[in-house]
Coordinates of C-alpha atoms in Angstrom, one line a residue:
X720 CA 7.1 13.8 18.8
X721 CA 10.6 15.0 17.5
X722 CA 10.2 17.0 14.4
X723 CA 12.0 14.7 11.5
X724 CA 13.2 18.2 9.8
X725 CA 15.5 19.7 12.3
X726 CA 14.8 17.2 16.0
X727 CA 13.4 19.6 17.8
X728 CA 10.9 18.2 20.6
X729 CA 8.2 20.2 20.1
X730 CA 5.8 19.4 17.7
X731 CA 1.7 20.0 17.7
X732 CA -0.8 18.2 16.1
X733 CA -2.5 20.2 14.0
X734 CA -4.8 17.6 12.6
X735 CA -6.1 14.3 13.0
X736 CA -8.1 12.2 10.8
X737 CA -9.3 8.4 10.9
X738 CA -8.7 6.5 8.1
X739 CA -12.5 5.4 6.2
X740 CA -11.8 1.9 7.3
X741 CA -11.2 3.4 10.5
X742 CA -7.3 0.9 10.4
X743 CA -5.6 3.9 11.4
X744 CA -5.2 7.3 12.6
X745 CA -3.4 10.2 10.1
X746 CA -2.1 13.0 11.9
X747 CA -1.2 16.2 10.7
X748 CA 2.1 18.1 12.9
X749 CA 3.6 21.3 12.9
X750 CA 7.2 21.9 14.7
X751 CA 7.3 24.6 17.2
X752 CA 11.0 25.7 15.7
X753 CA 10.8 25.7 12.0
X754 CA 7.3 25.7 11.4
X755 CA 7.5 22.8 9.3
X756 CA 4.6 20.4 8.7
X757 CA 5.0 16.1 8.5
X758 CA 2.3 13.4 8.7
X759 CA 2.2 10.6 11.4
X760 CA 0.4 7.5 10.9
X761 CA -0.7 5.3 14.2
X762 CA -1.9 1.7 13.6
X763 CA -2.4 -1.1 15.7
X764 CA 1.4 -3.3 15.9
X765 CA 0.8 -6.8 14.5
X766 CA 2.0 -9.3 13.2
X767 CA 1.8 -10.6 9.6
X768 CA 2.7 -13.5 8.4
X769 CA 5.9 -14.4 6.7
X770 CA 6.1 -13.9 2.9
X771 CA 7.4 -17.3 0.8
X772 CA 8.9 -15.8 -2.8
X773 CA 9.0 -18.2 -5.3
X774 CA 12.5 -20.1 -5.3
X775 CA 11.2 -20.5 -1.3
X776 CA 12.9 -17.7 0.2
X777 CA 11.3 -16.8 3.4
X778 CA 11.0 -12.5 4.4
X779 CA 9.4 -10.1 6.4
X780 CA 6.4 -8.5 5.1
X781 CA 7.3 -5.1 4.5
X782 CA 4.1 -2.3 4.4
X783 CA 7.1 0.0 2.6
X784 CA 7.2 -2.5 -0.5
X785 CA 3.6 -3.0 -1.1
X786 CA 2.9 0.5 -1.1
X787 CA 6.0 1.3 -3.1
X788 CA 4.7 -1.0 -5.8
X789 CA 1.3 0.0 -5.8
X790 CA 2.9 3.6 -5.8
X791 CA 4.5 2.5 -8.9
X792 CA 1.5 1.6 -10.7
X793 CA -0.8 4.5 -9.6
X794 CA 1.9 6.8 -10.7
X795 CA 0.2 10.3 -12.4
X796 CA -3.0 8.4 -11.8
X797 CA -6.2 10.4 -10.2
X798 CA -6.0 8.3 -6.8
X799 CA -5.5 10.4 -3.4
X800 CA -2.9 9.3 -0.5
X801 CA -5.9 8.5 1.4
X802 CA -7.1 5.8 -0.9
X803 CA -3.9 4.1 -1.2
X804 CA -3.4 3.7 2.3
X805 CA -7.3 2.4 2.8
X806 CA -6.2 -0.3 -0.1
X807 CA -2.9 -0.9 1.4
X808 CA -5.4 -1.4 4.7
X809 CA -7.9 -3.8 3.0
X810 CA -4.5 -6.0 1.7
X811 CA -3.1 -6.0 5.2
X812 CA -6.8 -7.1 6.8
X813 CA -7.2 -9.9 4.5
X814 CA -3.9 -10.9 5.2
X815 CA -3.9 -11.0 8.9
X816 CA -7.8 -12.6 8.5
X817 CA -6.0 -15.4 6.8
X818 CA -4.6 -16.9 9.8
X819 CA -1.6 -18.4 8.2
X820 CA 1.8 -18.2 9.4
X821 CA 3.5 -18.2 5.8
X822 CA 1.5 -16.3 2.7
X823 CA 3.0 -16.8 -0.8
X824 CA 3.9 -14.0 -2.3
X825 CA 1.8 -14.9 -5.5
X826 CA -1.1 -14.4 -2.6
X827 CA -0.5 -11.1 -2.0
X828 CA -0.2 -10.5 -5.9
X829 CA -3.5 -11.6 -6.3
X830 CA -5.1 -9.8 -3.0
X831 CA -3.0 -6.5 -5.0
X832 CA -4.4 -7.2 -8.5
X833 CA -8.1 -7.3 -6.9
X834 CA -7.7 -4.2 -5.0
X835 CA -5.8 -2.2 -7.9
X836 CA -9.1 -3.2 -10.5
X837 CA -11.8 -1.6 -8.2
X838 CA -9.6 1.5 -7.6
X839 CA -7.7 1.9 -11.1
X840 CA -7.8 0.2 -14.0
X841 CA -4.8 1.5 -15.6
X842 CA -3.0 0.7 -12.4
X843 CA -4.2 -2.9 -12.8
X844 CA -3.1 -3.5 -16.0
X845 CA 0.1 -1.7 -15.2
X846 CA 1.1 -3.7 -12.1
X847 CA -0.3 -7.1 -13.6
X848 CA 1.8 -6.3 -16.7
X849 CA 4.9 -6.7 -14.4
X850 CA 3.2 -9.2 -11.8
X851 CA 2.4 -12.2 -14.9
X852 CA 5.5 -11.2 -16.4
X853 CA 3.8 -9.9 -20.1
X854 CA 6.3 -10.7 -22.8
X855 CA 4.4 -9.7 -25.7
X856 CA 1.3 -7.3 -27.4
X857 CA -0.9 -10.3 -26.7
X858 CA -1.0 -10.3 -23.4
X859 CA -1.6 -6.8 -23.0
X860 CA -4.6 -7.6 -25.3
X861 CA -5.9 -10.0 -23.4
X862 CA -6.1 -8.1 -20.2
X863 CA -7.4 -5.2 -21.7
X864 CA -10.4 -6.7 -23.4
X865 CA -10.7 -8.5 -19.7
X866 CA -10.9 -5.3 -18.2
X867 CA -13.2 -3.6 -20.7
X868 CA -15.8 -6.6 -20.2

């Protein structure tokens, strides 16, 4: 594999890991001429289905956005690389075992929301503050004491 640093051909695996869902493989490379070190991630190529936003528009799912926003909410949180991607993982299973052609994005809000609970509360509360739209103390209250339960 080129090396994304400075293209030279070369590279070597230096490690290689399976993911604890076993979705993917995480590999570790080093480049042969400037020694420096980049992860690779192989996965199976599928297709998911096509995301309906809410005035109807009709995109790509993107792996990059759901992890950016989950990114988002788990930032300076105690939550490794590794588990991310396995939530990312679960979210893209359920999605693919829904069979559907079309998903609405308040789906994958919801399939987020659940994830982001068992792995970090404060990342819950953070991303459903932006997900419902919170407009005041009150609904912060509300999911807090729902969370504390």
């Amino acid at each position: 594999m080129k090396c994304p640093f400075c293209s030279h051909a070369d590279t070597q695996v230096v490690e290689t890991r399976e993911s604890e869902d076993g979705g993917f493989i995480r590999r570790r490379r080093r480049c042969a001429a400037c020694d420096k070190r980049f992860t690779t991630y192989e996965r199976p190529d599928v297709t998911f289905p096509a995301i309906v936003k809410k005035d109807g528009r009709r995109i790509e799912y993107e792996r990059a956005k759901l992890m950016a926003s989950m990114k988002l909410a788990l930032r300076k949180r105690p939550v490794s690389t590794e588990q991310v991607d396995g939530t990312v993982e679960r979210i893209e299973e359920k999605l693919l075992s829904l069979g559907l052609r079309e998903v609405p994005s308040t789906r994958i809000g919801e399939l987020v929301m659940y994830e982001l609970k068992k792995l970090d509360k404060v990342a819950y509360v953070r991303f459903a503050s932006v997900y419902r739209s919170f407009e005041d103390i009150d609904d912060f209250r509300t999911l807090v004491d729902e969370v504390g339960r």
